[in-house]
Structures are given as structure tokens and as C-alpha cells.
PDB file of C-alpha atoms and ligand atoms in Angstrom:
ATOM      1  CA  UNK V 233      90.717 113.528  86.183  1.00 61.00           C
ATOM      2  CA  UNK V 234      90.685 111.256  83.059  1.00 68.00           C
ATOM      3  CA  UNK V 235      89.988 112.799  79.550  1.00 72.00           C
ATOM      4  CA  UNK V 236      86.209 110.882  79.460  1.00 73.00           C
ATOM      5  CA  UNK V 237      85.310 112.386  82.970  1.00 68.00           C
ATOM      6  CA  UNK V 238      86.457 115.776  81.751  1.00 69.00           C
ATOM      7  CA  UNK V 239      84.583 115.631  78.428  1.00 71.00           C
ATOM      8  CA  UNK V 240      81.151 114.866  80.073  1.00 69.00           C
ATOM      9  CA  UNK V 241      81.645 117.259  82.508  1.00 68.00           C
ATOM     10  CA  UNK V 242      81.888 119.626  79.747  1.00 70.00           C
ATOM     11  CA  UNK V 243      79.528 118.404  77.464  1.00 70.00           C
ATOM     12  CA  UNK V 244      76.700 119.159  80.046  1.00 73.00           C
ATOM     13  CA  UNK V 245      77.636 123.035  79.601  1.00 79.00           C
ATOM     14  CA  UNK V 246      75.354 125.599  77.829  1.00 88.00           C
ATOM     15  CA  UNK V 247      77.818 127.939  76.269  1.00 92.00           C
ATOM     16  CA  UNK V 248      75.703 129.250  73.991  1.00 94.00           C
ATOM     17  CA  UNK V 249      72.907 130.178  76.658  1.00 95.00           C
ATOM     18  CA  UNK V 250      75.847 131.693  78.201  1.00 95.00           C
ATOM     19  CA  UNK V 251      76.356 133.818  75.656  1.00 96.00           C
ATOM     20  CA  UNK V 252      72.792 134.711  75.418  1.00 97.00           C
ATOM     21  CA  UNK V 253      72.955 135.748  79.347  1.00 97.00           C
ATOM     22  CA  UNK V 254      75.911 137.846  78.719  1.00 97.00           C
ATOM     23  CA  UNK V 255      74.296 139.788  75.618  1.00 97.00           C
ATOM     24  CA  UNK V 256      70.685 139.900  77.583  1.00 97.00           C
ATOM     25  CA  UNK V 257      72.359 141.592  80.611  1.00 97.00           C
ATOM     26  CA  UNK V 258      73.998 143.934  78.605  1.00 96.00           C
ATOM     27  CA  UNK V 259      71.266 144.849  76.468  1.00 97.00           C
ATOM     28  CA  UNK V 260      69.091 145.507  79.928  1.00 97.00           C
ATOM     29  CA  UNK V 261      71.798 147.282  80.931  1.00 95.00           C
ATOM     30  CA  UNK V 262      72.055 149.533  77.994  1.00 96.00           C
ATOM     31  CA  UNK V 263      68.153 149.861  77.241  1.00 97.00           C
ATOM     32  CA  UNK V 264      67.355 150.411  81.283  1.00 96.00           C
ATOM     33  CA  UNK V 265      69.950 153.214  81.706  1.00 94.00           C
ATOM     34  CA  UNK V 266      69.156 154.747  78.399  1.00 95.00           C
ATOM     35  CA  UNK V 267      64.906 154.500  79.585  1.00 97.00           C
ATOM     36  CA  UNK V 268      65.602 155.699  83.448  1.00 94.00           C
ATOM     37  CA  UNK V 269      68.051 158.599  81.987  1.00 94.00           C
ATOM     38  CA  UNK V 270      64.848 159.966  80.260  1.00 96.00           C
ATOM     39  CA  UNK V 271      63.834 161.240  83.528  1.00 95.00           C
ATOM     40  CA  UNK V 272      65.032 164.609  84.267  1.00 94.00           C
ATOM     41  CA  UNK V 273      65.893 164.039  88.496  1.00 93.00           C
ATOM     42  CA  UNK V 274      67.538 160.350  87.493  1.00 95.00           C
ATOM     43  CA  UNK V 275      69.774 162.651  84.460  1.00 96.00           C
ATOM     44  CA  UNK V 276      70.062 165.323  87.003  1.00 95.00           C
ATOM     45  CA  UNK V 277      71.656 162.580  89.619  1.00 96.00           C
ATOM     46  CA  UNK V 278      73.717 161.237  86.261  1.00 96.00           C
ATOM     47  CA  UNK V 279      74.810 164.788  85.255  1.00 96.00           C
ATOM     48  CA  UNK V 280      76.346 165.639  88.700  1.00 96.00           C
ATOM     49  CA  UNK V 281      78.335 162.435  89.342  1.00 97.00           C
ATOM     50  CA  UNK V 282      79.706 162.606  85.653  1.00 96.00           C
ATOM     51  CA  UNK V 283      80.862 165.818  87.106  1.00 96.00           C
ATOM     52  CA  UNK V 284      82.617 164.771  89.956  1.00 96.00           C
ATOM     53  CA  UNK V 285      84.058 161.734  88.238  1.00 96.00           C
ATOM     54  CA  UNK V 286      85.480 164.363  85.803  1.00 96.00           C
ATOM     55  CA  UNK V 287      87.358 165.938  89.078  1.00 96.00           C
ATOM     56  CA  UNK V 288      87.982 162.296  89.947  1.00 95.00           C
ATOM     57  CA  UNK V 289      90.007 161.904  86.269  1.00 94.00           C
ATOM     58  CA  UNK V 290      92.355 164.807  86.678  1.00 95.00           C
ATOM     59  CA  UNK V 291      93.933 163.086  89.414  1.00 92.00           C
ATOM     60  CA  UNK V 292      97.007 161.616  88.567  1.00 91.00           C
ATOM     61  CA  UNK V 293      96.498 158.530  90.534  1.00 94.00           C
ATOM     62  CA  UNK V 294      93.013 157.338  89.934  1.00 95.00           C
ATOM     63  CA  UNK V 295      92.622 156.193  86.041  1.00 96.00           C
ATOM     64  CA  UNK V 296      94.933 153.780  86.762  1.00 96.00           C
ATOM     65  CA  UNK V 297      93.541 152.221  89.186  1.00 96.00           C
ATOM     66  CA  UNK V 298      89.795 152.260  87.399  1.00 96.00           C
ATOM     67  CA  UNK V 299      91.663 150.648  84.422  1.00 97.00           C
ATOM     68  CA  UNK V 300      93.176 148.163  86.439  1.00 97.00           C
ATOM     69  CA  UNK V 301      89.896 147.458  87.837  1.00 96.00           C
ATOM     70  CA  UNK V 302      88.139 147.430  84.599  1.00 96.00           C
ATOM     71  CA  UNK V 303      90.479 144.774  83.113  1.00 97.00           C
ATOM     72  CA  UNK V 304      90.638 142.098  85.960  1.00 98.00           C
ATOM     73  CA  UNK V 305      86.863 142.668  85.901  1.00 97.00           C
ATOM     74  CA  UNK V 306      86.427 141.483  82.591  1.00 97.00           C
ATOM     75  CA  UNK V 307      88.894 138.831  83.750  1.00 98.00           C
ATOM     76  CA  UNK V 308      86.617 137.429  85.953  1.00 98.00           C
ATOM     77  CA  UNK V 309      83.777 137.916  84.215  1.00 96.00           C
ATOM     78  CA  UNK V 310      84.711 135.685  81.443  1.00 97.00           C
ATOM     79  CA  UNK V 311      85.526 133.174  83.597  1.00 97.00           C
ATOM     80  CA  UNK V 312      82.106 133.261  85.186  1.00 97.00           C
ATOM     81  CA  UNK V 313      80.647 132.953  81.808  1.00 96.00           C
ATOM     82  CA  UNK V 314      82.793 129.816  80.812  1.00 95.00           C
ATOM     83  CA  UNK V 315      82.907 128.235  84.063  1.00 95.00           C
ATOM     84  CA  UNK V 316      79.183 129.135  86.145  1.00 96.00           C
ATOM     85  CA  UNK V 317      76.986 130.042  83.945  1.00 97.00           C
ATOM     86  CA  UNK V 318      76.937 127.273  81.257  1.00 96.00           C
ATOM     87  CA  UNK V 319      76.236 124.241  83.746  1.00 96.00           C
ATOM     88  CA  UNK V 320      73.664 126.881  85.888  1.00 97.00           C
ATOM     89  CA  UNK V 321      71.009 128.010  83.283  1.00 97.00           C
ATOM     90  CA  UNK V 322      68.079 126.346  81.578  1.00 97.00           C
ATOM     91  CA  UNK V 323      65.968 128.015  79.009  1.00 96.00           C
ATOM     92  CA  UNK V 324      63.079 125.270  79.654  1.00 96.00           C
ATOM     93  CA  UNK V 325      60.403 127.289  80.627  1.00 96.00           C
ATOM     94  CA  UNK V 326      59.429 127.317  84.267  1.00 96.00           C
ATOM     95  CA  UNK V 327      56.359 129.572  86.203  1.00 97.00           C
ATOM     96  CA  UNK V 328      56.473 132.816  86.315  1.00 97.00           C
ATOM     97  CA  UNK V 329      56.511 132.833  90.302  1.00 98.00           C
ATOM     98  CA  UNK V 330      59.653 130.639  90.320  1.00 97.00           C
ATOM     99  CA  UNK V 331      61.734 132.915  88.146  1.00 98.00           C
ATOM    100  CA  UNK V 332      60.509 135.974  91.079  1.00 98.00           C
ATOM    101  CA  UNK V 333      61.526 133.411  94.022  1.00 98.00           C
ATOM    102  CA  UNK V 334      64.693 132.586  92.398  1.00 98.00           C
ATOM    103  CA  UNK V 335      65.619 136.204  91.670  1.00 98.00           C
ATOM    104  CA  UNK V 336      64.584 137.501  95.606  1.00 98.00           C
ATOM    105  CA  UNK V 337      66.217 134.561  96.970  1.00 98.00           C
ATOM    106  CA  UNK V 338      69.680 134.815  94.839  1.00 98.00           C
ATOM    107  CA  UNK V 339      70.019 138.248  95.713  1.00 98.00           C
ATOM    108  CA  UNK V 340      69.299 137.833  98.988  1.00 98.00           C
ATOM    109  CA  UNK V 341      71.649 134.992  99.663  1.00 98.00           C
ATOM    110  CA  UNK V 342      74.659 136.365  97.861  1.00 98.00           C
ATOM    111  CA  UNK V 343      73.552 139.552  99.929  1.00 98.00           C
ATOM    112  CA  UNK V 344      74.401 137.731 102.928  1.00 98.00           C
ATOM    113  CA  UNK V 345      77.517 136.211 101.717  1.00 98.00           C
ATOM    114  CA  UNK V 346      78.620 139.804 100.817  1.00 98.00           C
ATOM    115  CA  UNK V 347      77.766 141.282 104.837  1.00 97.00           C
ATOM    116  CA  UNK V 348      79.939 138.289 105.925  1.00 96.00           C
ATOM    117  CA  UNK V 349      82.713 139.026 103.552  1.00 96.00           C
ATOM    118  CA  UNK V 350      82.590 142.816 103.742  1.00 97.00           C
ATOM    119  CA  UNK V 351      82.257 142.691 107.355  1.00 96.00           C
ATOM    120  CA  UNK V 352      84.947 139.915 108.522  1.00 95.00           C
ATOM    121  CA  UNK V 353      87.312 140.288 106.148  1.00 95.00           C
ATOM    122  CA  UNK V 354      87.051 143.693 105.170  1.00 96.00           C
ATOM    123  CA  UNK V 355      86.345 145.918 107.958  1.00 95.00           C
ATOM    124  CA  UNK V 356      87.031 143.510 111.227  1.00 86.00           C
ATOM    125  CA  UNK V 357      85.759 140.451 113.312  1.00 79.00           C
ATOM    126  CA  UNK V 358      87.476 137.864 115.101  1.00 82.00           C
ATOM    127  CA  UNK V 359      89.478 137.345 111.812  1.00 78.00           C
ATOM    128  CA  UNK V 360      91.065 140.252 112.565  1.00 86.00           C
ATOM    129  CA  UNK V 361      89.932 141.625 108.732  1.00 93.00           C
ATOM    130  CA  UNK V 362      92.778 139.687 107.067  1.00 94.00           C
ATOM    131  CA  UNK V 363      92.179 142.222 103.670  1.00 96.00           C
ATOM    132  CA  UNK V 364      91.804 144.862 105.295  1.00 95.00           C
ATOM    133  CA  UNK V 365      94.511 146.518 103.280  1.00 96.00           C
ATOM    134  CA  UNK V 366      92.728 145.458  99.941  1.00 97.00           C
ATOM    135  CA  UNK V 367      89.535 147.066 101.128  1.00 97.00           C
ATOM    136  CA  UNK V 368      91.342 150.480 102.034  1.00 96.00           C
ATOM    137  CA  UNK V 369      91.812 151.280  98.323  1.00 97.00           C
ATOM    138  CA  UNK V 370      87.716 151.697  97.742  1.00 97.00           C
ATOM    139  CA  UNK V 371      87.684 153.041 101.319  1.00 97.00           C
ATOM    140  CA  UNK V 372      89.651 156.043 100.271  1.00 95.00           C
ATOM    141  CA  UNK V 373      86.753 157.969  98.566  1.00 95.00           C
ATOM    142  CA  UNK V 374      85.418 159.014 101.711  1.00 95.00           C
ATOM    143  CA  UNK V 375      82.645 160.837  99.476  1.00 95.00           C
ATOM    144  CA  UNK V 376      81.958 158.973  96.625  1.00 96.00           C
ATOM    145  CA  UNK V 377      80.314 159.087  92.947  1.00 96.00           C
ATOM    146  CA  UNK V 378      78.925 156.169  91.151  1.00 96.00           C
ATOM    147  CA  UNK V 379      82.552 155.853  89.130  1.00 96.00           C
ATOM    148  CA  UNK V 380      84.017 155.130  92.504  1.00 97.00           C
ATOM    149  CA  UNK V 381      81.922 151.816  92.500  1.00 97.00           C
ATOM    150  CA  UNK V 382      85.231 150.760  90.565  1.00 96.00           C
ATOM    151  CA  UNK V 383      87.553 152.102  92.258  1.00 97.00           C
ATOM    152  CA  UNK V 384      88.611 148.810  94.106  1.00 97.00           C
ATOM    153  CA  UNK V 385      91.917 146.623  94.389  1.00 97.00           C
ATOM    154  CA  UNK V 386      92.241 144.163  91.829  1.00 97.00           C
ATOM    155  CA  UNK V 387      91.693 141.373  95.011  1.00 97.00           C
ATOM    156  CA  UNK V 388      88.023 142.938  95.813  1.00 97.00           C
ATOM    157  CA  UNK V 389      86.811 143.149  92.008  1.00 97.00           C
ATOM    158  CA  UNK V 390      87.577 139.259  90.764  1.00 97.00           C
ATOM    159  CA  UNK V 391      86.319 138.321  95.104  1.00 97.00           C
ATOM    160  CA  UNK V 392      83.054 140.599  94.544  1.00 96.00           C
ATOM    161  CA  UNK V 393      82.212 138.783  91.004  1.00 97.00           C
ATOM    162  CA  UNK V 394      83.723 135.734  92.223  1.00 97.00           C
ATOM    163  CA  UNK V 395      81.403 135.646  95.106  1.00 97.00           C
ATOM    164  CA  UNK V 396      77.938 136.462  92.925  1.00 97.00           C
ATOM    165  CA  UNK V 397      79.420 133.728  90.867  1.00 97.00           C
ATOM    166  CA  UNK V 398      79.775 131.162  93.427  1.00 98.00           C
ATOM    167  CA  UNK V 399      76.508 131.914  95.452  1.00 98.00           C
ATOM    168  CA  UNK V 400      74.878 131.456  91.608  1.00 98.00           C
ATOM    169  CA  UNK V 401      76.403 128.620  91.038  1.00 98.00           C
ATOM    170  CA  UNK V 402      76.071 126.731  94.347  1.00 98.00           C
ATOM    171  CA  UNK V 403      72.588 127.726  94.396  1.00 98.00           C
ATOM    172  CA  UNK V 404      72.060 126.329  91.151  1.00 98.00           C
ATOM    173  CA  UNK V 405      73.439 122.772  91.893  1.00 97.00           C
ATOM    174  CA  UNK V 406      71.184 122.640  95.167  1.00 97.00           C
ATOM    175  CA  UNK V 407      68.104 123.878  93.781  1.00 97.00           C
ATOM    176  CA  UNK V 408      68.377 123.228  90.229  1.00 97.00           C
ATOM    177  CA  UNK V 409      69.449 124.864  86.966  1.00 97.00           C
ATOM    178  CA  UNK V 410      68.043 128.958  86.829  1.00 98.00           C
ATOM    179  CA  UNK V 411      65.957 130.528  84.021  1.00 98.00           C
ATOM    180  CA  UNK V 412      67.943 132.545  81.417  1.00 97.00           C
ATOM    181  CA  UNK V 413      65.822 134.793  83.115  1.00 98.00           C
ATOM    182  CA  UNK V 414      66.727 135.011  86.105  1.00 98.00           C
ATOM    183  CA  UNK V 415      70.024 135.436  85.575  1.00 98.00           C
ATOM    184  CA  UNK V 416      70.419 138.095  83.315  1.00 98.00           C
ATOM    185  CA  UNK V 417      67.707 139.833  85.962  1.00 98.00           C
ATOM    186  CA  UNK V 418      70.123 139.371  89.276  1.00 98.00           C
ATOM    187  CA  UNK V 419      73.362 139.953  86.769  1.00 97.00           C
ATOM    188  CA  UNK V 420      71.910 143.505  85.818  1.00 97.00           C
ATOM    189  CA  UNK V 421      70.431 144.035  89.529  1.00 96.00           C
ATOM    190  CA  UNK V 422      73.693 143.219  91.396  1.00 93.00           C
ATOM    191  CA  UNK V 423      75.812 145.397  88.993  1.00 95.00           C
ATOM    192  CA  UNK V 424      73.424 148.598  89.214  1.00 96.00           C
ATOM    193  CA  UNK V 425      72.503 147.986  92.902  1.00 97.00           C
ATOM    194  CA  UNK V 426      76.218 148.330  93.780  1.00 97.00           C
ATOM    195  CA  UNK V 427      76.827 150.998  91.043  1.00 96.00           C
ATOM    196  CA  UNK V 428      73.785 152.909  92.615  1.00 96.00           C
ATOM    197  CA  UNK V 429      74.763 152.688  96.076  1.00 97.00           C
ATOM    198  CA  UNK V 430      78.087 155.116  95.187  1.00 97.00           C
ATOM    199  CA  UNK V 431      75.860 157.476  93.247  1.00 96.00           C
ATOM    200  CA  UNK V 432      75.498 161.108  94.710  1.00 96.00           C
ATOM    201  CA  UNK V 433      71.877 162.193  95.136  1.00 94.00           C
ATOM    202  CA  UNK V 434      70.309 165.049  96.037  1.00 93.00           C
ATOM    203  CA  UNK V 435      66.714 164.099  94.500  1.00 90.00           C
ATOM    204  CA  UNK V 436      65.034 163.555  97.669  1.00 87.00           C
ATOM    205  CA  UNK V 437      61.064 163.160  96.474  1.00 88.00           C
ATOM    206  CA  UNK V 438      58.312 160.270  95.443  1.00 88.00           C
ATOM    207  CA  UNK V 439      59.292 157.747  94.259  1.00 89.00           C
ATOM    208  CA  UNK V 440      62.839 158.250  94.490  1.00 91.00           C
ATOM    209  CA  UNK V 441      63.069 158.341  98.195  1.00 93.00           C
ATOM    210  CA  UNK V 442      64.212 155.010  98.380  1.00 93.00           C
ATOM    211  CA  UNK V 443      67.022 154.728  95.949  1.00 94.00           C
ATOM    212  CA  UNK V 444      67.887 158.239  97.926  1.00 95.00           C
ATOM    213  CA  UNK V 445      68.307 156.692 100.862  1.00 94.00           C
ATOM    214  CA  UNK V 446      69.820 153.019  99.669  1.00 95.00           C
ATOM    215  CA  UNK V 447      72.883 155.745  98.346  1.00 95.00           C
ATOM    216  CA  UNK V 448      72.874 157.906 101.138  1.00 95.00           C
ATOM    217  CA  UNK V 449      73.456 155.020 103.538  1.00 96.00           C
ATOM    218  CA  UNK V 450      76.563 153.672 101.623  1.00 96.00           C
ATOM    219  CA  UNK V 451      78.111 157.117 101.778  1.00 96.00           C
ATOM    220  CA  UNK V 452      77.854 156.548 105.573  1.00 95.00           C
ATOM    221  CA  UNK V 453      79.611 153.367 105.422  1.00 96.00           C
ATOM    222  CA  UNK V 454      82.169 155.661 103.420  1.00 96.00           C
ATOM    223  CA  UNK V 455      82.395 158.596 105.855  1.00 93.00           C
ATOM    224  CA  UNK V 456      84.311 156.549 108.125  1.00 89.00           C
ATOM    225  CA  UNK V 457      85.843 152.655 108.243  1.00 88.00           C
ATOM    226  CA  UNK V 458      84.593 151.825 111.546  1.00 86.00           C
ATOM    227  CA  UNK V 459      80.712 152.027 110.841  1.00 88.00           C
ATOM    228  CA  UNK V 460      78.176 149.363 109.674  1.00 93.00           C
ATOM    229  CA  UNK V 461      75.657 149.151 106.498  1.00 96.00           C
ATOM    230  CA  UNK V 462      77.971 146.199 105.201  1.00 97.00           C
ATOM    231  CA  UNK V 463      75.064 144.691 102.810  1.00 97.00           C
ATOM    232  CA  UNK V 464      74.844 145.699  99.449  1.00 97.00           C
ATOM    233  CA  UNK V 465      71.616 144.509  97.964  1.00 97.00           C
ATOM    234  CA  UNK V 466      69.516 145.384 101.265  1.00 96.00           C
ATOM    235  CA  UNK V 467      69.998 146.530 104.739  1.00 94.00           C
ATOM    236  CA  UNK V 468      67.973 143.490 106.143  1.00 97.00           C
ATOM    237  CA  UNK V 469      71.083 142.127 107.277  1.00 97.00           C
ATOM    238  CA  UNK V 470      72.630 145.049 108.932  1.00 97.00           C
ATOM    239  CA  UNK V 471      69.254 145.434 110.497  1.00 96.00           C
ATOM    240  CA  UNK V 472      69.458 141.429 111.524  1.00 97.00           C
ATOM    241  CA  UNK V 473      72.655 142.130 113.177  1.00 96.00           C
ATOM    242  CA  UNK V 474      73.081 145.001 114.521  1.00 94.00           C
ATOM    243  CA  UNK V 475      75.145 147.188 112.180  1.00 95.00           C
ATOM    244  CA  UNK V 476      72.401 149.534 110.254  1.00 94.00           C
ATOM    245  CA  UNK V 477      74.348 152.707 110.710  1.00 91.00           C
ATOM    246  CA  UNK V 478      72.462 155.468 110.186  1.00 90.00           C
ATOM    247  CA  UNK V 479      74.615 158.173 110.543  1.00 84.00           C
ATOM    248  CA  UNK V 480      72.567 160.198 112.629  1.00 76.00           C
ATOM    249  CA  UNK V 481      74.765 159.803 115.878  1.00 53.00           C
ATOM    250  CA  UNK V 482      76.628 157.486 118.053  1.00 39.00           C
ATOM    251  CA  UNK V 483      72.978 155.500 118.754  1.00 37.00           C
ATOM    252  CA  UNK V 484      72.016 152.087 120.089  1.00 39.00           C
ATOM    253  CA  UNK V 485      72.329 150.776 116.527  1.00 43.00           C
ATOM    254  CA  UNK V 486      75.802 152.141 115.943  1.00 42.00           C
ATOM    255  CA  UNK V 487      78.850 150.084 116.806  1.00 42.00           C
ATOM    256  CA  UNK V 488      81.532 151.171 119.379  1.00 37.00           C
ATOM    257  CA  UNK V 489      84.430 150.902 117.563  1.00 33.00           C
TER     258      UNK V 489
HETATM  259 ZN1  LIG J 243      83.694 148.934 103.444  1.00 56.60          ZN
HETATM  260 ZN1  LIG J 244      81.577 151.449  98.363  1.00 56.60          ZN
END
């Protein structure tokens, strides 16, 4: 690639909207948790998992593996931020109904890249679930707390951004450049969706029966390697194909092996 080519390609970049993204999502981040924890059955559900990820901590052989995690995270997370989202975001303004679509339809499409990838690769297929030994590290919390939404091989934490990343960014050069928007919205919303899913729950009541549930479903996935719930952002897809384990019994909508 000659040094011309390469300087337009990166002239068209946005870094400093980048920037902007990365500092929005973590303020939403910050201010959301600190707003949500001011109800007493979301701190109750935040107070028992710090507990058990205090447990988690004395073991000898799981801070370095969150560490680990942590750092290739950030890794790949500044790569996203050089690489995707400077030549994916616009801050021209654009409908409020567009900025909804886009967010529902990201989410839902990286949703279904995720089932494939979880699925095939992780668990098994006619791939034969070629990382299925990367996968096992997560897989041994057979119970687990919302730390454990970490508690990955180095392999699945840079593929898991990587893959947000890509469906973003492939997205974006189909359908056009996203709202500043809309990406710190399905940044923050990926992140806590899969941070949520690990959480331990025992708040069972309006209008938390749903995030209940959304949790209690991953912890089936967890009880044992061999069952479904593969999406993360939904269950439409598990529903769609089959693999919505509920964990109530070897059913019609649980898989044989
Ligand atoms: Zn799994
Ligand atoms: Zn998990």
C-alpha cells in the first residue's frame, strides 16, 4: 500500500469522536451503575456477588487469570478505538428512530454472530469446536458471579471484543457511519448485558423478573458444557434454533448431547 493510499485512508478517521465514544461509555457506565445501585434489591444482588468474588480472590489461581484478562482486554479495546471506531461514527445528527433501529439491530446482529461463535467453536458443531479448550477456562465456574464474566482465556476476551468490533464496523460500512450515540449505547449494553448474565440473583419480583431470568439462564449454560442458551444479548436465537435450555429437564427443547 503506497504512503498516499495510506494517508487518506487515515485521514478519513474520527479519532477524536473516538475518544468522545470511549469517555461517553464510560461515563454511562459509571453514572448507570452508580443510579441502578441506589436501589436496595439491585445493591442487594451487588452486595452478594462482591461476596462471592471475595471467595473467588482467595484462590490462588484465579487473580491471575482476571488480570490477564483485564490487560489483553484493554489490548483490544484500544485497538477497536484506533482502528473501528474512528472511520464508523458520525456526530451529524440523524432521527431519533434511526439511532433506536441502529442500536436493536447492532445488538441483534453481533448477537447472532456471538450464538454462531459460542456455539461452533466453543461448545461443538460440525467444526468439531476447534477452541474448545479456550472456552473451558470460563466454563470452569460452574456457578458463577458477575466477576466471573472475566474470567476467560486471553483467546475469548480480544475474539469477544474483536467480534462486537467487527460486526460494528462491517455494519457501519454497509449501512453507513453510526451516531456517537449509538455507539456508546450498544458499547455500554454489550458490556453490562454480558456482565449481568454472570450475576447471582435471588431478587425474583416486578420489574426485575426479567433481568432474573436473562442471569438465571446463563447459569444453566454454566451448570453443564453440553447445554444450549449460547446468545448473549437475547435468547431469540436459541429459541430460533433449537437450543433455549431451560434447565427444567431433559425436554423437547434440550439437546441430546
Ligand atoms: Zn459456553
Ligand atoms: Zn459465561
Amino acid at each position: 500500500m503506497s504512503t498516499s493510499v495510506l494517508t487518506s485512508i487515515l485521514a478519513q478517521g474520527d479519532w477524536m469522536l473516538s475518544l468522545y465514544v470511549a469517555l461517553g461509555a464510560l461515563s454511562v457506565f459509571i453514572l448507570g451503575r452508580y443510579l441502578l445501585l441506589m436501589n436496595p434489591a439491585l445493591e442487594q444482588t451487588r452486595e452478594l456477588n462482591v461476596a462471592v468474588a471475595r471467595e473467588r480472590e482467595s484462590l490462588g489461581f484465579y487473580p491471575p487469570i482476571q488480570k490477564r484478562s483485564k490487560f489483553w482486554g484493554l489490548l483490544t479495546q484500544l485497538c477497536v478505538f484506533t482502528l473501528v471506531v474512528p472511520f464508523s461514527v458520525t456526530a451529524t445528527s440523524q432521527p431519533w428512530w434511526q439511532v433506536l433501529l441502529d442500536i436493536f439491530l447492532i445488538l441483534m446482529v453481533y448477537d447472532f454472530f456471538y450464538y454462531l461463535v459460542h456455539r461452533f467453536l466453543f461448545h461443538d458443531g460440525p467444526l468439531g469446536a476447534p477452541l474448545k479448550w479456550v472456552h473451558a477456562v470460563h466454563h470452569q465456574m460452574k456457578n458463577p458471579c458477575r466477576m466471573d464474566s472475566a474470567y476467560l482465556h486471553p483467546i475469548e476476551t480480544c475474539l469477544g471484543i474483536a467480534l462486537y468490533a467487527a460486526t460494528f464496523g462491517l455494519l457501519a460500512l454497509v449501512l453507513g457511519q453510526f451516531h456517537v450515540v449509538t455507539a456508546i449505547v450498544t458499547f455500554v449494553a454489550f458490556s453490562a448485558i454480558n456482565q449481568h448474565n454472570h450475576d447471582r440473583m435471588e431478587v425474583d419480583r416486578f420489574p426485575f423478573k426479567y433481568l432474573k431470568y436473562m442471569s438465571d439462564m446463563h447459569h444453566v449454560h454454566h451448570a453443564r458444557f453440553t447445554g444450549g442458551n449460547f446468545a448473549t444479548i437475547s435468547l431469540f436465537y436459541d429459541w430460533l434454533f433449537g437450543t433455549y435450555d431451560t434447565g427444567s429437564g431433559w425436554g423437547k427443547n434440550r439437546r441430546a448431547s
